PDB file of N, CA and C in Angstrom:
ATOM      1  N   MET U  18       0.902  -1.191  -0.058  1.00 87.00           N
ATOM      2  CA  MET U  18       0.001  -0.197   0.029  1.00 87.00           C
ATOM      3  C   MET U  18       0.860   1.204   0.211  1.00 87.00           C
ATOM      4  N   VAL U  19       2.102   1.235   0.864  1.00 89.00           N
ATOM      5  CA  VAL U  19       3.011   2.451   0.622  1.00 89.00           C
ATOM      6  C   VAL U  19       3.432   2.480  -0.501  1.00 89.00           C
ATOM      7  N   LYS U  20       3.961   1.569  -1.204  1.00 90.00           N
ATOM      8  CA  LYS U  20       4.526   1.635  -2.488  1.00 90.00           C
ATOM      9  C   LYS U  20       3.609   2.429  -3.315  1.00 90.00           C
ATOM     10  N   ILE U  21       2.344   2.144  -3.438  1.00 93.00           N
ATOM     11  CA  ILE U  21       1.317   2.554  -4.507  1.00 93.00           C
ATOM     12  C   ILE U  21       1.192   3.965  -4.056  1.00 93.00           C
ATOM     13  N   ILE U  22       0.935   4.328  -2.609  1.00 94.00           N
ATOM     14  CA  ILE U  22       0.829   5.904  -2.418  1.00 94.00           C
ATOM     15  C   ILE U  22       2.054   6.766  -2.767  1.00 94.00           C
ATOM     16  N   SER U  23       3.215   6.056  -2.589  1.00 93.00           N
ATOM     17  CA  SER U  23       4.521   6.695  -2.829  1.00 93.00           C
ATOM     18  C   SER U  23       4.812   7.027  -4.378  1.00 93.00           C
ATOM     19  N   THR U  24       4.154   5.886  -5.054  1.00 94.00           N
ATOM     20  CA  THR U  24       4.449   6.313  -6.746  1.00 94.00           C
ATOM     21  C   THR U  24       3.226   7.103  -7.262  1.00 94.00           C
ATOM     22  N   VAL U  25       2.261   7.194  -6.375  1.00 95.00           N
ATOM     23  CA  VAL U  25       1.115   8.332  -7.042  1.00 95.00           C
ATOM     24  C   VAL U  25       1.498   9.724  -6.453  1.00 95.00           C
ATOM     25  N   LEU U  26       2.270   9.616  -5.303  1.00 94.00           N
ATOM     26  CA  LEU U  26       2.572  10.954  -4.792  1.00 94.00           C
ATOM     27  C   LEU U  26       3.914  11.725  -5.360  1.00 94.00           C
ATOM     28  N   ILE U  27       4.880  10.624  -5.839  1.00 95.00           N
ATOM     29  CA  ILE U  27       5.845  11.006  -6.726  1.00 95.00           C
ATOM     30  C   ILE U  27       5.305  11.632  -8.380  1.00 95.00           C
ATOM     31  N   SER U  28       4.384  10.764  -8.719  1.00 96.00           N
ATOM     32  CA  SER U  28       4.076  11.288 -10.057  1.00 96.00           C
ATOM     33  C   SER U  28       3.451  12.566  -9.988  1.00 96.00           C
ATOM     34  N   SER U  29       2.500  12.559  -8.856  1.00 95.00           N
ATOM     35  CA  SER U  29       1.749  13.911  -8.796  1.00 95.00           C
ATOM     36  C   SER U  29       2.946  15.376  -8.695  1.00 95.00           C
ATOM     37  N   ALA U  30       3.949  14.812  -7.879  1.00 95.00           N
ATOM     38  CA  ALA U  30       4.934  15.933  -7.742  1.00 95.00           C
ATOM     39  C   ALA U  30       5.508  16.195  -9.246  1.00 95.00           C
ATOM     40  N   ILE U  31       5.877  15.134  -9.891  1.00 96.00           N
ATOM     41  CA  ILE U  31       6.484  15.327 -11.494  1.00 96.00           C
ATOM     42  C   ILE U  31       5.525  16.190 -11.900  1.00 96.00           C
ATOM     43  N   GLY U  32       4.165  15.885 -11.761  1.00 95.00           N
ATOM     44  CA  GLY U  32       3.171  16.883 -12.537  1.00 95.00           C
ATOM     45  C   GLY U  32       3.104  18.128 -12.309  1.00 95.00           C
ATOM     46  N   LEU U  33       3.127  18.299 -10.980  1.00 94.00           N
ATOM     47  CA  LEU U  33       2.952  19.710 -10.239  1.00 94.00           C
ATOM     48  C   LEU U  33       4.372  20.640 -10.842  1.00 94.00           C
ATOM     49  N   GLU U  34       5.692  20.003 -10.703  1.00 94.00           N
ATOM     50  CA  GLU U  34       6.707  20.425 -11.044  1.00 94.00           C
ATOM     51  C   GLU U  34       6.606  20.889 -12.728  1.00 94.00           C
ATOM     52  N   SER U  35       6.202  19.855 -13.554  1.00 95.00           N
ATOM     53  CA  SER U  35       6.086  20.392 -14.824  1.00 95.00           C
ATOM     54  C   SER U  35       5.006  21.379 -15.060  1.00 95.00           C
ATOM     55  N   TRP U  36       3.964  21.374 -14.296  1.00 94.00           N
ATOM     56  CA  TRP U  36       2.908  22.814 -14.568  1.00 94.00           C
ATOM     57  C   TRP U  36       3.799  24.021 -14.078  1.00 94.00           C
ATOM     58  N   ASN U  37       4.600  23.876 -12.981  1.00 92.00           N
ATOM     59  CA  ASN U  37       5.379  25.185 -12.532  1.00 92.00           C
ATOM     60  C   ASN U  37       6.357  25.664 -13.663  1.00 92.00           C
ATOM     61  N   ILE U  38       7.165  24.610 -14.306  1.00 94.00           N
ATOM     62  CA  ILE U  38       7.954  24.972 -15.668  1.00 94.00           C
ATOM     63  C   ILE U  38       7.277  25.825 -16.515  1.00 94.00           C
ATOM     64  N   TYR U  39       6.063  24.900 -16.787  1.00 95.00           N
ATOM     65  CA  TYR U  39       5.313  25.647 -18.073  1.00 95.00           C
ATOM     66  C   TYR U  39       4.666  26.759 -17.490  1.00 95.00           C
ATOM     67  N   ALA U  40       4.266  27.080 -16.353  1.00 94.00           N
ATOM     68  CA  ALA U  40       3.823  28.239 -16.108  1.00 94.00           C
ATOM     69  C   ALA U  40       4.902  29.478 -16.259  1.00 94.00           C
ATOM     70  N   LEU U  41       6.314  29.263 -15.940  1.00 92.00           N
ATOM     71  CA  LEU U  41       7.315  29.973 -16.020  1.00 92.00           C
ATOM     72  C   LEU U  41       7.690  30.381 -17.253  1.00 92.00           C
ATOM     73  N   LEU U  42       7.466  29.462 -18.252  1.00 95.00           N
ATOM     74  CA  LEU U  42       7.750  29.571 -19.624  1.00 95.00           C
ATOM     75  C   LEU U  42       6.801  30.456 -20.192  1.00 95.00           C
ATOM     76  N   THR U  43       5.341  30.315 -19.848  1.00 95.00           N
ATOM     77  CA  THR U  43       4.558  30.905 -20.531  1.00 95.00           C
ATOM     78  C   THR U  43       4.177  32.350 -19.883  1.00 95.00           C
ATOM     79  N   ASN U  44       4.952  32.655 -18.858  1.00 92.00           N
ATOM     80  CA  ASN U  44       4.764  33.948 -17.748  1.00 92.00           C
ATOM     81  C   ASN U  44       3.306  33.775 -17.413  1.00 92.00           C
ATOM     82  N   SER U  45       2.899  32.876 -16.903  1.00 91.00           N
ATOM     83  CA  SER U  45       1.702  32.596 -16.340  1.00 91.00           C
ATOM     84  C   SER U  45       1.814  32.751 -14.732  1.00 91.00           C
ATOM     85  N   ASN U  46       0.802  33.371 -14.278  1.00 90.00           N
ATOM     86  CA  ASN U  46       0.799  33.337 -12.546  1.00 90.00           C
ATOM     87  C   ASN U  46       0.308  31.858 -11.880  1.00 90.00           C
ATOM     88  N   ILE U  47       0.913  31.775 -11.082  1.00 88.00           N
ATOM     89  CA  ILE U  47       0.758  30.589  -9.954  1.00 88.00           C
ATOM     90  C   ILE U  47       0.505  31.222  -8.605  1.00 88.00           C
ATOM     91  N   PRO U  48      -0.700  30.930  -8.028  1.00 90.00           N
ATOM     92  CA  PRO U  48      -0.975  31.360  -6.625  1.00 90.00           C
ATOM     93  C   PRO U  48       0.471  31.086  -5.620  1.00 90.00           C
ATOM     94  N   SER U  49       0.617  32.104  -5.094  1.00 90.00           N
ATOM     95  CA  SER U  49       1.719  32.152  -4.106  1.00 90.00           C
ATOM     96  C   SER U  49       1.458  31.271  -3.065  1.00 90.00           C
ATOM     97  N   SER U  50       0.373  30.917  -2.705  1.00 92.00           N
ATOM     98  CA  SER U  50       0.045  30.016  -1.554  1.00 92.00           C
ATOM     99  C   SER U  50       0.673  28.378  -1.854  1.00 92.00           C
ATOM    100  N   LEU U  51       0.836  28.352  -3.184  1.00 90.00           N
ATOM    101  CA  LEU U  51       1.386  27.061  -3.404  1.00 90.00           C
ATOM    102  C   LEU U  51       2.768  26.895  -3.294  1.00 90.00           C
ATOM    103  N   ASN U  52       3.666  27.883  -3.070  1.00 91.00           N
ATOM    104  CA  ASN U  52       4.979  28.118  -2.695  1.00 91.00           C
ATOM    105  C   ASN U  52       5.311  26.862  -1.903  1.00 91.00           C
ATOM    106  N   PRO U  53       4.924  26.729  -0.675  1.00 94.00           N
ATOM    107  CA  PRO U  53       5.271  25.667   0.161  1.00 94.00           C
ATOM    108  C   PRO U  53       4.881  24.359  -0.341  1.00 94.00           C
ATOM    109  N   ILE U  54       4.218  24.064  -1.213  1.00 94.00           N
ATOM    110  CA  ILE U  54       3.958  22.695  -1.546  1.00 94.00           C
ATOM    111  C   ILE U  54       5.061  22.622  -2.639  1.00 94.00           C
ATOM    112  N   PHE U  55       5.287  23.421  -3.382  1.00 93.00           N
ATOM    113  CA  PHE U  55       6.507  23.320  -4.549  1.00 93.00           C
ATOM    114  C   PHE U  55       7.663  23.004  -3.714  1.00 93.00           C
ATOM    115  N   TRP U  56       8.087  23.573  -2.617  1.00 95.00           N
ATOM    116  CA  TRP U  56       9.323  23.279  -1.829  1.00 95.00           C
ATOM    117  C   TRP U  56       9.390  21.862  -1.127  1.00 95.00           C
ATOM    118  N   ILE U  57       8.395  21.432  -0.792  1.00 95.00           N
ATOM    119  CA  ILE U  57       7.777  19.914  -0.296  1.00 95.00           C
ATOM    120  C   ILE U  57       7.960  19.130  -1.396  1.00 95.00           C
ATOM    121  N   GLU U  58       7.764  19.128  -2.682  1.00 94.00           N
ATOM    122  CA  GLU U  58       7.714  18.319  -3.733  1.00 94.00           C
ATOM    123  C   GLU U  58       9.006  18.227  -4.170  1.00 94.00           C
ATOM    124  N   ARG U  59       9.745  19.335  -4.251  1.00 95.00           N
ATOM    125  CA  ARG U  59      11.002  19.519  -4.798  1.00 95.00           C
ATOM    126  C   ARG U  59      12.280  18.606  -3.587  1.00 95.00           C
ATOM    127  N   PHE U  60      11.776  18.986  -2.178  1.00 96.00           N
ATOM    128  CA  PHE U  60      12.663  17.952  -1.406  1.00 96.00           C
ATOM    129  C   PHE U  60      12.135  16.577  -1.617  1.00 96.00           C
ATOM    130  N   ALA U  61      10.956  16.154  -1.799  1.00 95.00           N
ATOM    131  CA  ALA U  61      10.717  14.770  -1.997  1.00 95.00           C
ATOM    132  C   ALA U  61      11.436  14.179  -3.283  1.00 95.00           C
ATOM    133  N   ILE U  62      11.239  15.127  -4.324  1.00 96.00           N
ATOM    134  CA  ILE U  62      12.041  14.439  -5.526  1.00 96.00           C
ATOM    135  C   ILE U  62      13.394  14.423  -5.426  1.00 96.00           C
ATOM    136  N   THR U  63      14.078  15.169  -4.910  1.00 96.00           N
ATOM    137  CA  THR U  63      15.421  15.202  -4.565  1.00 96.00           C
ATOM    138  C   THR U  63      15.829  14.175  -3.729  1.00 96.00           C
ATOM    139  N   CYS U  64      15.307  13.702  -2.847  1.00 96.00           N
ATOM    140  CA  CYS U  64      15.403  12.918  -1.903  1.00 96.00           C
ATOM    141  C   CYS U  64      15.358  11.460  -2.460  1.00 96.00           C
ATOM    142  N   HIS U  65      14.196  11.363  -3.434  1.00 96.00           N
ATOM    143  CA  HIS U  65      14.225  10.155  -4.029  1.00 96.00           C
ATOM    144  C   HIS U  65      14.990   9.792  -5.131  1.00 96.00           C
ATOM    145  N   PHE U  66      15.264  11.008  -5.926  1.00 96.00           N
ATOM    146  CA  PHE U  66      16.492  10.897  -6.850  1.00 96.00           C
ATOM    147  C   PHE U  66      17.690  10.458  -6.287  1.00 96.00           C
ATOM    148  N   ILE U  67      18.167  11.017  -5.166  1.00 96.00           N
ATOM    149  CA  ILE U  67      19.360  10.486  -4.309  1.00 96.00           C
ATOM    150  C   ILE U  67      19.339   8.869  -3.974  1.00 96.00           C
ATOM    151  N   GLU U  68      18.294   8.412  -3.508  1.00 95.00           N
ATOM    152  CA  GLU U  68      17.818   6.933  -3.324  1.00 95.00           C
ATOM    153  C   GLU U  68      18.239   6.182  -4.633  1.00 95.00           C
ATOM    154  N   ALA U  69      17.539   6.808  -5.846  1.00 96.00           N
ATOM    155  CA  ALA U  69      17.913   6.297  -7.010  1.00 96.00           C
ATOM    156  C   ALA U  69      19.026   5.897  -7.569  1.00 96.00           C
ATOM    157  N   ILE U  70      20.007   6.992  -7.207  1.00 96.00           N
ATOM    158  CA  ILE U  70      21.309   6.899  -7.623  1.00 96.00           C
ATOM    159  C   ILE U  70      22.203   5.822  -6.641  1.00 96.00           C
ATOM    160  N   VAL U  71      22.026   5.739  -5.205  1.00 95.00           N
ATOM    161  CA  VAL U  71      22.282   4.772  -4.368  1.00 95.00           C
ATOM    162  C   VAL U  71      21.915   3.660  -4.780  1.00 95.00           C
ATOM    163  N   ALA U  72      20.604   3.345  -5.181  1.00 94.00           N
ATOM    164  CA  ALA U  72      20.159   1.932  -5.613  1.00 94.00           C
ATOM    165  C   ALA U  72      20.891   1.507  -7.181  1.00 94.00           C
ATOM    166  N   ALA U  73      20.978   2.494  -8.073  1.00 95.00           N
ATOM    167  CA  ALA U  73      21.916   2.180  -9.126  1.00 95.00           C
ATOM    168  C   ALA U  73      23.084   1.644  -9.030  1.00 95.00           C
ATOM    169  N   PHE U  74      23.833   2.172  -8.153  1.00 95.00           N
ATOM    170  CA  PHE U  74      25.100   2.100  -7.518  1.00 95.00           C
ATOM    171  C   PHE U  74      25.344   0.584  -6.906  1.00 95.00           C
ATOM    172  N   TYR U  75      24.477   0.355  -6.235  1.00 93.00           N
ATOM    173  CA  TYR U  75      24.487  -1.180  -5.609  1.00 93.00           C
ATOM    174  C   TYR U  75      23.765  -1.956  -6.156  1.00 93.00           C
ATOM    175  N   ALA U  76      22.880  -1.841  -7.096  1.00 92.00           N
ATOM    176  CA  ALA U  76      22.088  -2.905  -7.756  1.00 92.00           C
ATOM    177  C   ALA U  76      22.972  -4.154  -8.317  1.00 92.00           C
ATOM    178  N   PRO U  77      24.379  -3.871  -9.334  1.00 92.00           N
ATOM    179  CA  PRO U  77      24.866  -4.524  -9.586  1.00 92.00           C
ATOM    180  C   PRO U  77      25.447  -5.678  -8.648  1.00 92.00           C
ATOM    181  N   SER U  78      25.854  -5.119  -7.513  1.00 90.00           N
ATOM    182  CA  SER U  78      26.320  -5.998  -6.586  1.00 90.00           C
ATOM    183  C   SER U  78      25.355  -6.886  -5.810  1.00 90.00           C
ATOM    184  N   ARG U  79      24.070  -6.841  -6.154  1.00 89.00           N
ATOM    185  CA  ARG U  79      23.020  -7.724  -5.542  1.00 89.00           C
ATOM    186  C   ARG U  79      22.249  -8.361  -6.766  1.00 89.00           C
ATOM    187  N   LYS U  80      23.097  -8.316  -8.156  1.00 88.00           N
ATOM    188  CA  LYS U  80      22.293  -8.872  -9.238  1.00 88.00           C
ATOM    189  C   LYS U  80      21.103  -8.387  -9.740  1.00 88.00           C
ATOM    190  N   LYS U  81      21.140  -7.147  -9.714  1.00 88.00           N
ATOM    191  CA  LYS U  81      19.874  -6.395 -10.434  1.00 88.00           C
ATOM    192  C   LYS U  81      20.443  -5.406 -11.299  1.00 88.00           C
ATOM    193  N   MET U  82      19.510  -5.156 -12.330  1.00 92.00           N
ATOM    194  CA  MET U  82      19.749  -4.323 -13.341  1.00 92.00           C
ATOM    195  C   MET U  82      19.697  -2.765 -12.762  1.00 92.00           C
ATOM    196  N   PRO U  83      20.801  -2.140 -13.032  1.00 93.00           N
ATOM    197  CA  PRO U  83      20.927  -0.692 -12.059  1.00 93.00           C
ATOM    198  C   PRO U  83      19.654   0.221 -12.710  1.00 93.00           C
ATOM    199  N   ILE U  84      19.403   0.287 -13.966  1.00 95.00           N
ATOM    200  CA  ILE U  84      18.334   1.272 -14.282  1.00 95.00           C
ATOM    201  C   ILE U  84      17.290   1.035 -13.917  1.00 95.00           C
ATOM    202  N   ARG U  85      16.901  -0.380 -13.935  1.00 94.00           N
ATOM    203  CA  ARG U  85      15.398  -0.671 -13.655  1.00 94.00           C
ATOM    204  C   ARG U  85      15.429  -0.442 -12.186  1.00 94.00           C
ATOM    205  N   TYR U  86      16.413  -0.793 -11.163  1.00 94.00           N
ATOM    206  CA  TYR U  86      16.091  -0.576  -9.846  1.00 94.00           C
ATOM    207  C   TYR U  86      16.021   0.689  -9.356  1.00 94.00           C
ATOM    208  N   ALA U  87      16.957   1.274 -10.146  1.00 95.00           N
ATOM    209  CA  ALA U  87      16.860   3.085  -9.890  1.00 95.00           C
ATOM    210  C   ALA U  87      15.734   3.470 -10.250  1.00 95.00           C
ATOM    211  N   THR U  88      15.009   3.292 -11.193  1.00 95.00           N
ATOM    212  CA  THR U  88      13.493   3.828 -11.362  1.00 95.00           C
ATOM    213  C   THR U  88      12.660   3.113 -10.607  1.00 95.00           C
ATOM    214  N   TYR U  89      12.751   2.187 -10.185  1.00 95.00           N
ATOM    215  CA  TYR U  89      11.746   1.340  -9.243  1.00 95.00           C
ATOM    216  C   TYR U  89      12.070   2.319  -7.730  1.00 95.00           C
ATOM    217  N   THR U  90      13.349   2.431  -7.294  1.00 94.00           N
ATOM    218  CA  THR U  90      13.421   3.053  -6.009  1.00 94.00           C
ATOM    219  C   THR U  90      13.088   4.773  -6.146  1.00 94.00           C
ATOM    220  N   PHE U  91      13.454   5.152  -7.407  1.00 95.00           N
ATOM    221  CA  PHE U  91      12.921   6.549  -7.515  1.00 95.00           C
ATOM    222  C   PHE U  91      11.492   6.711  -7.070  1.00 95.00           C
ATOM    223  N   PHE U  92      10.568   5.730  -7.701  1.00 96.00           N
ATOM    224  CA  PHE U  92       9.300   6.001  -7.267  1.00 96.00           C
ATOM    225  C   PHE U  92       8.620   5.458  -6.097  1.00 96.00           C
ATOM    226  N   VAL U  93       9.289   4.300  -5.575  1.00 95.00           N
ATOM    227  CA  VAL U  93       8.844   4.153  -4.159  1.00 95.00           C
ATOM    228  C   VAL U  93       9.470   4.613  -2.841  1.00 95.00           C
ATOM    229  N   GLY U  94      11.042   5.008  -3.094  1.00 91.00           N
ATOM    230  CA  GLY U  94      11.726   5.753  -2.325  1.00 91.00           C
ATOM    231  C   GLY U  94      12.463   4.703  -1.351  1.00 91.00           C
ATOM    232  N   THR U  95      12.404   4.858  -0.245  1.00 91.00           N
ATOM    233  CA  THR U  95      13.285   4.057   0.859  1.00 91.00           C
ATOM    234  C   THR U  95      13.036   2.765   0.927  1.00 91.00           C
ATOM    235  N   ILE U  96      11.592   2.393   0.357  1.00 93.00           N
ATOM    236  CA  ILE U  96      11.365   0.988   0.470  1.00 93.00           C
ATOM    237  C   ILE U  96      12.076   0.146  -0.403  1.00 93.00           C
ATOM    238  N   GLY U  97      12.360   0.655  -1.656  1.00 91.00           N
ATOM    239  CA  GLY U  97      13.259   0.151  -2.663  1.00 91.00           C
ATOM    240  C   GLY U  97      14.710   0.107  -2.099  1.00 91.00           C
ATOM    241  N   LEU U  98      15.129   0.838  -1.483  1.00 91.00           N
ATOM    242  CA  LEU U  98      16.653   0.618  -0.932  1.00 91.00           C
ATOM    243  C   LEU U  98      16.499  -0.352   0.265  1.00 91.00           C
ATOM    244  N   LEU U  99      15.663  -0.558   1.137  1.00 92.00           N
ATOM    245  CA  LEU U  99      15.372  -1.739   2.112  1.00 92.00           C
ATOM    246  C   LEU U  99      15.579  -2.905   1.598  1.00 92.00           C
ATOM    247  N   GLU U 100      14.469  -2.900   0.402  1.00 91.00           N
ATOM    248  CA  GLU U 100      14.435  -4.523  -0.150  1.00 91.00           C
ATOM    249  C   GLU U 100      15.481  -4.561  -0.752  1.00 91.00           C
ATOM    250  N   LEU U 101      16.634  -3.812  -1.344  1.00 89.00           N
ATOM    251  CA  LEU U 101      17.849  -4.288  -2.077  1.00 89.00           C
ATOM    252  C   LEU U 101      18.793  -4.785  -0.908  1.00 89.00           C
ATOM    253  N   PHE U 102      18.701  -3.965   0.317  1.00 88.00           N
ATOM    254  CA  PHE U 102      19.614  -4.428   1.242  1.00 88.00           C
ATOM    255  C   PHE U 102      19.332  -5.489   1.938  1.00 88.00           C
ATOM    256  N   ASP U 103      17.746  -5.558   2.265  1.00 84.00           N
ATOM    257  CA  ASP U 103      17.323  -6.746   2.966  1.00 84.00           C
ATOM    258  C   ASP U 103      17.650  -7.868   2.309  1.00 84.00           C
ATOM    259  N   ARG U 104      17.683  -8.220   1.052  1.00 61.00           N
ATOM    260  CA  ARG U 104      18.049  -9.281   0.338  1.00 61.00           C
ATOM    261  C   ARG U 104      19.399  -9.762   0.500  1.00 61.00           C
ATOM    262  N   ASP U 105      20.397  -8.907   0.418  1.00 50.00           N
ATOM    263  CA  ASP U 105      21.781  -8.958   0.643  1.00 50.00           C
ATOM    264  C   ASP U 105      21.896  -9.509   2.127  1.00 50.00           C
ATOM    265  N   ASP U 106      21.476  -9.038   3.161  1.00 57.00           N
ATOM    266  CA  ASP U 106      21.421  -9.244   4.432  1.00 57.00           C
ATOM    267  C   ASP U 106      21.000 -10.589   4.502  1.00 57.00           C
ATOM    268  N   ALA U 107      19.766 -11.041   4.204  1.00 56.00           N
ATOM    269  CA  ALA U 107      19.211 -12.341   4.135  1.00 56.00           C
ATOM    270  C   ALA U 107      19.978 -13.561   3.810  1.00 56.00           C
ATOM    271  N   SER U 108      20.487 -13.388   2.543  1.00 55.00           N
ATOM    272  CA  SER U 108      21.604 -14.178   1.736  1.00 55.00           C
ATOM    273  C   SER U 108      22.743 -14.348   2.590  1.00 55.00           C
ATOM    274  N   THR U 109      23.322 -13.174   3.358  1.00 55.00           N
ATOM    275  CA  THR U 109      24.559 -13.466   4.211  1.00 55.00           C
ATOM    276  C   THR U 109      24.654 -14.098   5.326  1.00 55.00           C
ATOM    277  N   SER U 110      23.131 -13.783   6.172  1.00 53.00           N
ATOM    278  CA  SER U 110      22.978 -14.374   7.183  1.00 53.00           C
ATOM    279  C   SER U 110      22.917 -16.082   7.262  1.00 53.00           C
ATOM    280  N   SER U 111      22.144 -16.311   5.978  1.00 52.00           N
ATOM    281  CA  SER U 111      21.624 -17.795   5.857  1.00 52.00           C
ATOM    282  C   SER U 111      23.245 -18.566   5.421  1.00 52.00           C
ATOM    283  N   THR U 112      24.357 -17.931   4.894  1.00 53.00           N
ATOM    284  CA  THR U 112      25.389 -18.595   4.622  1.00 53.00           C
ATOM    285  C   THR U 112      26.312 -18.673   6.039  1.00 53.00           C
ATOM    286  N   SER U 113      25.889 -17.500   6.967  1.00 49.00           N
ATOM    287  CA  SER U 113      26.988 -17.756   8.110  1.00 49.00           C
ATOM    288  C   SER U 113      26.749 -18.856   8.985  1.00 49.00           C
TER     289      SER U 113
END
C-alpha cells in the first residue's frame, strides 16, 4: 500500500513541477499559496533521486539491473533501498 501511495505522490510531484515550469515559460501566474507545496515536492523528488542513485550504484552487486532498480527506487523511495539491502542481508546471514 505504501508503494502505491508513494508512486502516486511522486508522479503527482512530477506533474506539479511540470506545471510550474510550464507556467514560468509562458509567464503565467501561479498562486503564491502553492510555494510551500512546491518546496515540499522538490525536497521529495530530490530525496528520491538520491535514493535512486544509491540503488543504481549498489544494484549490480545484488545481481539487479541498475536502471530498472533505480527507476523502481525513485518511485517507491526508501522501501526500494530497504528491499535491495534486505535481500543481501538475508542471503549473508543464511550462509554464516
